[in-house]
């Protein structure tokens, strides 16, 4: 028996969307594209919520702040525009996130010696300690998510996502 609209799971809803869109004869519809976009968004929202609620909020931080700290941890001192590119955020978002991180003593800003107008952002020792301790928790949760797939599926998914976002 098909679930009523009140009792849909997300995936039964996706199936219904696919069926409904396939029945659209008056407008051209790429059903696969819609289902792919909805499914990617759902997965991103689910994993982000899990990380945020189980790791970052309990640590007094956020997923967005972690992304900035993690990027600095692996790139070293870098510009705000580079951080925006690495993290997939806007420069404004990086700036807004950087202010409380700087106030907490986790990052420091300095003039870019190669570009007098630019600013470099880098982790402080406290920031390095914080991000490395959070990473341990983050990676445990990442492992739970990753283990839902086989090693081959994980590699394939990373390559497919790289292909999808290559022009972004």
Backbone as ProteinMPNN parsed JSONL, in Angstrom:
{"seq_chain_A": "XXXXXXXXXXXXXXXXXXXXXXXXXXXXXXXXXXXXXXXXXXXXXXXXXXXXXXXXXXXXXXXXXXXXXXXXXXXXXXXXXXXXXXXXXXXXXXXXXXXXXXXXXXXXXXXXXXXXXXXXXXXXXXXXXXXXXXXXXXXXXXXXXXXXXXXXXXXXXXXXXXXXXXXX", "coords_chain_A": {"N_chain_A": [[0.845, -1.179, 0.0], [0.576, 2.187, -0.845], [2.117, 4.902, 0.859], [0.254, 7.456, 2.554], [0.178, 11.011, 1.813], [0.636, 12.175, 4.291], [2.162, 10.377, 5.655], [4.599, 9.963, 4.434], [7.943, 8.899, 4.023], [11.148, 10.443, 3.651], [12.317, 9.288, 1.386], [10.196, 7.9, 0.189], [8.727, 10.064, -0.537], [10.478, 11.211, -2.423], [10.333, 9.235, -4.379], [7.661, 9.609, -5.122], [7.767, 12.242, -6.117], [9.402, 11.788, -8.367], [7.682, 10.13, -9.878], [5.489, 11.879, -10.27], [6.713, 14.012, -11.664], [7.529, 12.677, -13.949], [5.148, 12.331, -15.201], [4.587, 14.782, -16.238], [3.633, 16.343, -19.038], [3.374, 18.707, -20.306], [5.525, 20.402, -19.967], [9.072, 20.366, -20.513], [10.949, 18.107, -18.608], [13.681, 17.152, -16.651], [13.832, 14.553, -14.915], [15.683, 12.914, -13.561], [17.713, 14.754, -12.984], [16.456, 16.47, -11.143], [15.887, 14.666, -9.042], [18.483, 13.857, -8.383], [19.62, 16.308, -7.505], [17.937, 16.881, -5.308], [18.481, 14.655, -3.691], [21.268, 14.861, -3.21], [21.274, 17.267, -1.789], [19.739, 16.514, 0.448], [21.416, 14.563, 1.624], [23.646, 16.17, 2.244], [22.532, 18.001, 4.072], [21.742, 16.234, 6.108], [24.198, 15.073, 7.007], [25.591, 17.345, 7.78], [23.936, 18.335, 9.828], [24.215, 16.23, 11.657], [26.992, 16.37, 12.284], [27.077, 18.966, 13.342], [25.278, 18.848, 15.555], [26.278, 16.764, 17.157], [29.026, 17.112, 17.503], [30.101, 19.822, 17.091], [28.369, 21.924, 18.213], [28.171, 20.952, 20.94], [30.817, 21.427, 21.642], [30.907, 24.107, 21.788], [31.084, 25.445, 19.414], [30.772, 25.701, 15.819], [29.749, 24.114, 12.737], [30.486, 25.625, 10.523], [32.523, 27.281, 11.599], [34.358, 25.307, 12.276], [35.047, 24.386, 9.715], [36.517, 26.576, 8.729], [38.616, 26.677, 10.627], [39.713, 24.105, 10.254], [40.55, 24.289, 7.584], [42.559, 26.246, 7.824], [44.274, 24.858, 9.493], [45.328, 22.975, 7.811], [46.27, 24.427, 5.651], [47.828, 26.483, 6.531], [48.837, 29.914, 7.14], [46.671, 32.005, 5.394], [44.815, 33.824, 2.894], [41.661, 35.59, 3.266], [40.059, 35.338, 1.012], [41.058, 33.021, -0.144], [40.416, 31.227, 1.894], [37.627, 31.367, 1.716], [37.25, 30.195, -0.784], [38.307, 27.59, -0.336], [36.628, 26.616, 1.711], [34.109, 26.828, 0.635], [32.507, 28.941, 1.214], [31.207, 32.322, 1.303], [33.189, 35.345, 1.038], [32.26, 37.204, 2.852], [30.933, 35.573, 4.703], [33.118, 34.126, 5.726], [34.485, 36.246, 6.91], [32.618, 37.029, 8.878], [32.555, 34.724, 10.468], [35.168, 34.626, 11.271], [35.545, 36.737, 13.065], [34.469, 36.096, 15.775], [36.131, 33.879, 16.21], [38.644, 35.017, 16.263], [38.309, 36.688, 18.478], [38.118, 34.759, 20.467], [40.682, 33.926, 20.516], [41.55, 31.963, 18.785], [42.3, 32.284, 16.168], [44.507, 34.454, 14.303], [45.039, 37.607, 12.746], [46.943, 39.174, 10.193], [48.774, 41.636, 8.32], [49.215, 40.999, 4.885], [52.333, 40.273, 3.68], [52.987, 40.163, 1.004], [50.979, 41.437, -0.302], [49.973, 44.447, 0.231], [47.386, 45.388, 0.716], [46.002, 43.197, 1.498], [44.967, 40.666, 3.906], [46.21, 38.178, 6.02], [45.15, 35.154, 7.475], [45.596, 33.099, 10.275], [46.029, 30.128, 12.298], [46.215, 30.268, 15.836], [48.312, 29.007, 18.512], [46.438, 28.079, 20.418], [44.213, 27.775, 18.774], [45.108, 25.751, 17.083], [45.308, 23.64, 18.925], [42.605, 23.454, 19.653], [41.246, 22.831, 17.19], [42.493, 20.432, 16.517], [41.703, 18.779, 18.612], [38.917, 18.755, 18.288], [38.821, 17.654, 15.766], [39.392, 14.946, 16.205], [36.997, 13.974, 17.338], [35.236, 14.677, 15.283], [36.249, 13.126, 13.181], [35.704, 10.56, 14.093], [32.913, 10.498, 13.866], [32.697, 10.984, 11.122], [33.737, 8.587, 10.237], [31.738, 6.779, 10.99], [29.719, 7.561, 9.213], [31.052, 7.078, 6.768], [31.449, 4.328, 6.819], [29.085, 3.261, 5.984], [29.29, 2.791, 3.374], [31.098, 0.782, 1.002], [34.712, 0.461, 0.697], [35.335, 0.807, -2.059], [32.983, 2.033, -2.997], [33.113, 4.416, -1.533], [35.414, 5.644, -2.617], [34.554, 5.901, -5.252], [32.334, 7.583, -4.92], [33.535, 9.944, -3.953], [35.05, 10.629, -6.211], [32.98, 10.995, -8.079], [31.599, 13.156, -6.897], [33.604, 15.062, -7.005], [33.735, 15.362, -9.758], [31.149, 16.389, -10.262], [31.34, 18.864, -8.975], [33.412, 20.194, -10.181], [33.464, 22.512, -11.779], [32.613, 24.459, -10.107]], "CA_chain_A": [[0.0, 0.0, 0.0], [1.345, 3.421, -0.956], [1.874, 5.769, 2.025], [-0.475, 8.693, 2.298], [1.108, 12.144, 1.893], [0.942, 12.483, 5.695], [3.057, 9.369, 6.221], [5.766, 9.742, 3.586], [9.326, 9.068, 4.448], [11.764, 11.299, 2.645], [12.571, 8.542, 0.158], [8.934, 7.64, -0.52], [8.397, 11.362, -1.148], [11.319, 11.323, -3.618], [9.722, 8.359, -5.388], [6.432, 10.263, -5.587], [8.195, 13.368, -6.958], [9.831, 11.218, -9.632], [6.495, 9.7, -10.624], [4.707, 13.059, -10.662], [7.425, 14.755, -12.704], [7.537, 11.876, -15.173], [3.828, 12.5, -15.818], [4.459, 16.138, -16.781], [3.75, 16.323, -20.495], [3.272, 20.062, -20.852], [6.821, 21.077, -19.882], [10.18, 19.404, -20.501], [11.458, 17.898, -17.256], [14.74, 16.167, -16.462], [13.496, 13.987, -13.609], [16.919, 12.46, -12.915], [18.435, 15.919, -12.454], [15.746, 16.916, -9.945], [16.081, 13.676, -7.975], [19.885, 13.943, -7.983], [19.814, 17.531, -6.714], [17.247, 16.726, -4.025], [19.174, 13.634, -2.901], [22.532, 15.443, -2.753], [20.959, 18.248, -0.752], [19.308, 15.778, 1.637], [22.592, 13.969, 2.254], [24.461, 17.253, 2.812], [21.831, 18.514, 5.258], [21.769, 15.207, 7.153], [25.537, 14.917, 7.568], [25.915, 18.606, 8.453], [23.179, 18.358, 11.092], [24.834, 15.263, 12.554], [28.248, 16.946, 12.765], [26.776, 20.16, 14.148], [24.621, 18.524, 16.829], [27.018, 15.805, 17.989], [30.422, 17.487, 17.715], [30.458, 21.236, 17.141], [27.627, 22.673, 19.239], [28.626, 20.585, 22.295], [32.152, 22.008, 21.888], [30.781, 25.564, 21.799], [31.502, 25.937, 18.11], [29.811, 25.44, 14.749], [30.303, 23.445, 11.57], [31.13, 26.649, 9.697], [33.779, 27.659, 12.254], [35.266, 24.167, 12.124], [35.547, 24.367, 8.335], [37.558, 27.606, 8.637], [39.763, 26.235, 11.426], [40.295, 22.937, 9.59], [41.251, 24.78, 6.395], [43.793, 26.894, 8.286], [45.11, 23.813, 10.073], [46.003, 22.255, 6.733], [46.858, 25.319, 4.647], [48.671, 27.504, 7.131], [48.337, 31.28, 6.961], [46.1, 32.193, 4.069], [43.933, 34.988, 2.76], [40.228, 35.355, 3.436], [39.496, 34.873, -0.258], [41.445, 31.619, -0.278], [39.582, 30.491, 2.849], [36.283, 31.29, 1.143], [37.313, 29.206, -1.852], [38.534, 26.262, 0.244], [35.491, 26.183, 2.532], [32.85, 26.937, -0.091], [31.735, 30.035, 1.801], [31.491, 33.641, 0.743], [34.168, 36.103, 1.836], [31.516, 37.818, 3.958], [30.713, 34.534, 5.713], [34.415, 33.879, 6.37], [34.748, 37.405, 7.763], [31.719, 36.953, 10.044], [32.979, 33.603, 11.309], [36.513, 34.919, 11.777], [35.514, 37.688, 14.189], [34.452, 35.422, 17.089], [37.304, 33.008, 16.349], [39.748, 35.9, 16.67], [38.022, 37.124, 19.85], [38.396, 33.614, 21.345], [42.107, 33.649, 20.464], [41.812, 30.76, 17.996], [42.974, 32.709, 14.943], [45.099, 35.792, 14.319], [45.106, 38.227, 11.424], [48.117, 40.027, 9.986], [48.903, 42.152, 6.949], [49.885, 40.111, 3.937], [53.561, 40.945, 3.25], [53.053, 40.168, -0.457], [49.888, 42.273, -0.802], [49.754, 45.427, 1.29], [45.951, 45.576, 0.997], [45.432, 41.929, 1.944], [45.138, 40.178, 5.268], [46.368, 36.736, 6.184], [44.535, 34.578, 8.666], [46.297, 31.881, 10.669], [45.692, 29.577, 13.603], [47.091, 30.491, 16.986], [48.513, 27.708, 19.175], [45.159, 27.653, 21.018], [43.383, 27.333, 17.661], [45.621, 24.449, 16.653], [44.882, 22.673, 19.944], [41.154, 23.305, 19.575], [40.821, 22.129, 15.976], [42.976, 19.046, 16.543], [40.871, 18.0, 19.539], [37.611, 18.604, 17.655], [38.982, 16.753, 14.632], [39.303, 13.554, 16.66], [35.562, 13.669, 17.448], [34.681, 14.813, 13.938], [36.663, 11.99, 12.373], [34.956, 9.379, 14.552], [31.587, 10.58, 13.258], [32.911, 10.787, 9.68], [33.945, 7.154, 10.045], [30.411, 6.15, 11.058], [29.065, 7.841, 7.932], [31.795, 6.442, 5.675], [31.319, 2.87, 6.88], [27.841, 2.851, 5.325], [29.689, 2.456, 2.011], [32.32, -0.024, 0.893], [35.838, 1.301, 0.274], [35.206, 1.123, -3.482], [31.894, 3.013, -3.119], [33.601, 5.702, -1.012], [36.306, 6.214, -3.627], [33.735, 6.261, -6.41], [31.521, 8.746, -4.568], [34.414, 11.117, -3.919], [35.367, 10.981, -7.599], [31.758, 11.528, -8.703], [31.348, 14.496, -6.339], [34.64, 15.931, -7.587], [33.295, 15.612, -11.129], [29.993, 17.275, -10.213], [31.663, 20.22, -8.491], [34.669, 20.644, -10.802], [33.328, 23.861, -12.341], [32.061, 25.371, -9.093]], "C_chain_A": [[0.888, 1.239, 0.0], [1.063, 4.31, 0.257], [1.08, 7.01, 1.624], [0.513, 9.846, 2.394], [1.476, 12.51, 3.329], [1.992, 11.548, 6.274], [4.267, 9.073, 5.351], [7.047, 9.779, 4.397], [9.936, 9.996, 3.406], [11.892, 10.549, 1.324], [11.288, 8.135, -0.552], [8.437, 8.935, -1.171], [9.185, 11.548, -2.444], [10.747, 10.452, -4.745], [8.468, 9.01, -5.977], [6.767, 11.459, -6.496], [8.599, 12.854, -8.329], [8.657, 10.789, -10.496], [5.701, 10.896, -11.134], [5.397, 13.843, -11.781], [7.453, 13.997, -14.024], [6.221, 12.013, -15.928], [3.614, 13.883, -16.409], [4.676, 16.101, -18.285], [3.788, 17.715, -21.088], [4.582, 20.841, -20.784], [7.931, 20.033, -19.922], [10.786, 19.317, -19.102], [12.558, 16.84, -17.293], [14.577, 15.641, -15.04], [14.759, 13.567, -12.865], [17.681, 13.617, -12.283], [17.79, 16.416, -11.17], [15.994, 15.956, -8.786], [17.524, 13.673, -7.479], [20.112, 15.149, -7.08], [19.15, 17.41, -5.343], [17.979, 15.737, -3.121], [20.511, 14.129, -2.37], [22.293, 16.434, -1.62], [20.565, 17.542, 0.543], [20.505, 15.185, 2.378], [23.459, 15.034, 2.922], [23.835, 17.805, 4.089], [21.931, 17.514, 6.405], [23.146, 15.105, 7.811], [25.953, 16.184, 8.323], [25.204, 18.696, 9.797], [23.813, 17.413, 12.107], [26.129, 15.815, 13.14], [27.99, 18.103, 13.733], [26.248, 19.761, 15.53], [25.452, 17.623, 17.733], [28.447, 16.233, 18.314], [30.561, 18.983, 18.003], [29.679, 22.058, 18.163], [28.037, 22.265, 20.652], [29.995, 21.166, 22.646], [32.108, 23.526, 21.916], [31.191, 26.195, 20.488], [30.399, 25.674, 17.085], [30.526, 24.715, 13.618], [31.056, 24.45, 10.694], [32.479, 27.071, 10.298], [34.816, 26.543, 12.114], [35.865, 24.134, 10.723], [36.672, 25.39, 8.149], [38.804, 27.15, 9.396], [40.477, 25.056, 10.769], [41.092, 23.359, 8.357], [42.571, 25.435, 6.788], [44.782, 25.88, 8.844], [45.925, 23.123, 8.984], [46.659, 23.158, 5.697], [47.877, 26.278, 5.233], [48.059, 28.875, 6.888], [47.854, 31.463, 5.535], [45.164, 33.388, 4.067], [42.481, 34.595, 2.969], [39.605, 34.834, 2.144], [39.862, 33.413, -0.512], [40.629, 30.751, 0.672], [38.166, 30.325, 2.313], [36.247, 30.213, 0.062], [37.423, 27.786, -1.294], [37.284, 25.746, 0.951], [34.157, 26.215, 1.801], [31.928, 27.998, 0.476], [32.016, 31.321, 1.035], [32.561, 34.308, 1.597], [33.494, 36.755, 3.027], [31.288, 36.802, 5.077], [32.016, 34.226, 6.458], [34.75, 35.018, 7.32], [33.9, 37.344, 9.028], [32.116, 35.843, 11.003], [34.314, 33.903, 11.966], [36.501, 35.829, 12.999], [35.437, 36.997, 15.544], [35.637, 34.473, 17.289], [38.525, 33.811, 16.788], [39.547, 36.355, 18.112], [38.315, 36.011, 20.861], [39.882, 33.251, 21.355], [42.463, 32.411, 19.66], [42.503, 31.066, 16.671], [43.56, 34.095, 15.161], [45.138, 36.3, 12.886], [46.337, 39.123, 11.371], [48.105, 40.518, 8.549], [49.663, 41.143, 6.102], [51.14, 40.818, 3.433], [53.696, 41.024, 1.724], [51.984, 41.057, -1.086], [49.508, 43.223, 0.323], [48.295, 45.661, 1.644], [45.333, 44.343, 1.626], [45.74, 41.609, 3.39], [45.293, 38.676, 5.231], [45.731, 36.314, 7.492], [45.312, 33.314, 8.998], [45.827, 31.414, 12.034], [46.695, 30.047, 14.647], [47.385, 29.107, 17.571], [47.225, 27.188, 19.826], [44.211, 27.137, 19.936], [43.797, 25.968, 17.154], [45.189, 23.363, 17.631], [43.384, 22.391, 19.837], [40.751, 22.476, 18.362], [41.319, 20.685, 15.974], [42.154, 18.195, 17.501], [39.47, 17.764, 18.959], [37.708, 17.628, 16.486], [38.848, 15.3, 15.06], [37.836, 13.125, 16.765], [34.894, 13.677, 16.075], [35.001, 13.567, 13.11], [35.975, 10.697, 12.812], [33.567, 9.356, 13.915], [31.67, 10.42, 11.74], [33.052, 9.297, 9.362], [32.62, 6.405, 10.077], [29.677, 6.343, 9.737], [29.738, 7.068, 6.803], [31.595, 4.928, 5.653], [29.993, 2.362, 6.324], [28.121, 2.412, 3.887], [30.919, 1.55, 2.057], [33.473, 0.911, 0.519], [35.748, 1.71, -1.203], [34.109, 2.174, -3.682], [32.337, 4.387, -2.632], [34.485, 6.392, -2.043], [35.503, 6.707, -4.827], [32.904, 7.509, -6.112], [32.362, 10.012, -4.529], [34.735, 11.567, -5.339], [34.156, 11.555, -8.322], [31.441, 12.93, -8.192], [32.369, 15.501, -6.853], [34.245, 16.319, -9.007], [32.117, 16.59, -11.159], [30.365, 18.707, -9.849], [32.914, 20.805, -9.128], [34.591, 22.075, -11.327], [32.844, 24.879, -11.336], [33.17, 26.136, -8.426]], "O_chain_A": [[1.846, 1.32, 0.768], [-0.093, 4.463, 0.651], [1.217, 7.534, 0.519], [1.579, 9.691, 2.991], [2.531, 13.102, 3.557], [2.641, 11.879, 7.266], [4.901, 8.031, 5.517], [7.207, 10.574, 5.323], [9.306, 10.298, 2.393], [11.609, 11.105, 0.262], [11.28, 8.031, -1.778], [7.805, 8.903, -2.226], [8.631, 11.992, -3.449], [10.684, 10.871, -5.901], [8.246, 8.963, -7.187], [6.121, 11.658, -7.525], [8.19, 13.414, -9.346], [8.635, 11.049, -11.7], [5.289, 10.924, -12.294], [4.748, 14.283, -12.729], [7.406, 14.603, -15.094], [6.176, 11.834, -17.146], [2.576, 14.141, -17.018], [5.789, 15.854, -18.748], [4.188, 17.893, -22.239], [4.732, 21.846, -21.478], [7.751, 18.925, -19.415], [11.098, 20.338, -18.49], [12.392, 15.774, -17.885], [15.112, 16.208, -14.088], [14.893, 13.833, -11.67], [18.228, 13.488, -11.188], [18.488, 16.749, -10.213], [16.28, 16.391, -7.67], [17.766, 13.505, -6.284], [20.721, 15.03, -6.017], [19.737, 17.795, -4.331], [18.083, 15.961, -1.915], [20.861, 13.86, -1.221], [23.014, 16.442, -0.623], [21.013, 17.933, 1.621], [20.602, 15.287, 3.601], [23.95, 14.832, 4.033], [24.534, 18.047, 5.073], [22.177, 17.902, 7.547], [23.245, 15.055, 9.037], [26.588, 16.106, 9.375], [25.807, 19.09, 10.795], [23.933, 17.753, 13.284], [26.346, 15.742, 14.349], [28.605, 18.197, 14.795], [26.711, 20.272, 16.55], [25.342, 17.71, 18.956], [29.021, 15.765, 19.297], [31.085, 19.366, 19.049], [30.285, 22.823, 18.914], [28.237, 23.138, 21.497], [30.297, 21.374, 23.821], [33.146, 24.173, 22.051], [31.601, 27.356, 20.454], [29.242, 25.454, 17.444], [31.755, 24.705, 13.551], [32.137, 24.151, 10.187], [33.465, 27.203, 9.573], [35.994, 26.8, 11.867], [37.059, 23.882, 10.564], [37.668, 25.102, 7.486], [39.916, 27.225, 8.873], [41.707, 25.014, 10.733], [42.183, 22.843, 8.115], [43.593, 25.198, 6.145], [45.992, 26.033, 8.682], [47.072, 22.735, 9.207], [47.518, 22.704, 4.94], [48.703, 26.828, 4.505], [46.903, 28.985, 6.48], [48.553, 31.115, 4.583], [44.775, 33.893, 5.12], [42.117, 33.423, 2.865], [38.719, 33.98, 2.182], [39.05, 32.654, -1.042], [40.196, 29.66, 0.3], [37.573, 29.254, 2.446], [35.313, 29.414, 0.007], [36.709, 26.886, -1.736], [36.922, 24.578, 0.808], [33.169, 25.679, 2.304], [30.718, 27.968, 0.251], [32.943, 31.393, 0.228], [32.812, 33.899, 2.73], [34.089, 36.85, 4.101], [31.431, 37.126, 6.256], [32.014, 34.082, 7.681], [35.248, 34.781, 8.42], [34.403, 37.58, 10.127], [32.021, 36.008, 12.219], [34.562, 33.48, 13.095], [37.358, 35.703, 13.874], [36.27, 37.281, 16.406], [36.095, 34.284, 18.416], [39.337, 33.341, 17.585], [40.503, 36.403, 18.885], [38.718, 36.293, 21.99], [40.302, 32.374, 22.109], [43.552, 31.859, 19.822], [43.204, 30.219, 16.117], [43.166, 34.816, 16.078], [45.255, 35.523, 11.938], [46.721, 39.743, 12.363], [47.503, 39.898, 7.671], [50.626, 40.521, 6.553], [51.027, 41.874, 2.809], [54.439, 41.862, 1.212], [52.071, 41.395, -2.267], [48.804, 42.84, 1.258], [47.992, 46.088, 2.758], [44.26, 44.423, 2.225], [46.634, 42.186, 4.009], [44.589, 37.985, 4.496], [45.775, 37.038, 8.486], [45.65, 32.541, 8.102], [45.296, 32.193, 12.825], [47.882, 30.202, 14.36], [46.762, 28.128, 17.161], [46.955, 25.988, 19.789], [43.485, 26.168, 20.159], [42.955, 25.129, 16.833], [44.755, 22.288, 17.217], [42.95, 21.242, 19.919], [39.99, 21.517, 18.495], [40.625, 19.8, 15.472], [41.926, 17.014, 17.237], [38.906, 16.683, 19.128], [36.778, 16.858, 16.242], [38.246, 14.501, 14.342], [37.477, 12.031, 16.327], [34.093, 12.8, 15.752], [34.133, 13.024, 12.427], [35.695, 9.833, 11.981], [33.103, 8.305, 13.475], [30.804, 9.785, 11.138], [32.548, 8.815, 8.348], [32.403, 5.494, 9.278], [29.085, 5.404, 9.205], [29.057, 6.468, 5.972], [31.574, 4.319, 4.584], [29.798, 1.152, 6.206], [27.296, 1.746, 3.26], [31.677, 1.557, 3.027], [33.235, 2.033, 0.072], [36.058, 2.851, -1.546], [34.291, 3.111, -4.46], [31.988, 5.405, -3.231], [34.325, 7.582, -2.31], [35.748, 7.795, -5.348], [32.785, 8.392, -6.961], [31.932, 11.052, -5.029], [34.695, 12.761, -5.634], [34.291, 12.503, -9.097], [31.054, 13.799, -8.973], [32.035, 16.658, -7.107], [34.404, 17.472, -9.408], [32.086, 17.506, -11.98], [29.769, 19.655, -10.36], [33.425, 21.82, -8.654], [35.6, 22.78, -11.307], [32.68, 26.051, -11.675], [32.912, 26.954, -7.544]]}, "name": "protein", "num_of_chains": 1, "seq": "XXXXXXXXXXXXXXXXXXXXXXXXXXXXXXXXXXXXXXXXXXXXXXXXXXXXXXXXXXXXXXXXXXXXXXXXXXXXXXXXXXXXXXXXXXXXXXXXXXXXXXXXXXXXXXXXXXXXXXXXXXXXXXXXXXXXXXXXXXXXXXXXXXXXXXXXXXXXXXXXXXXXXXXX"}
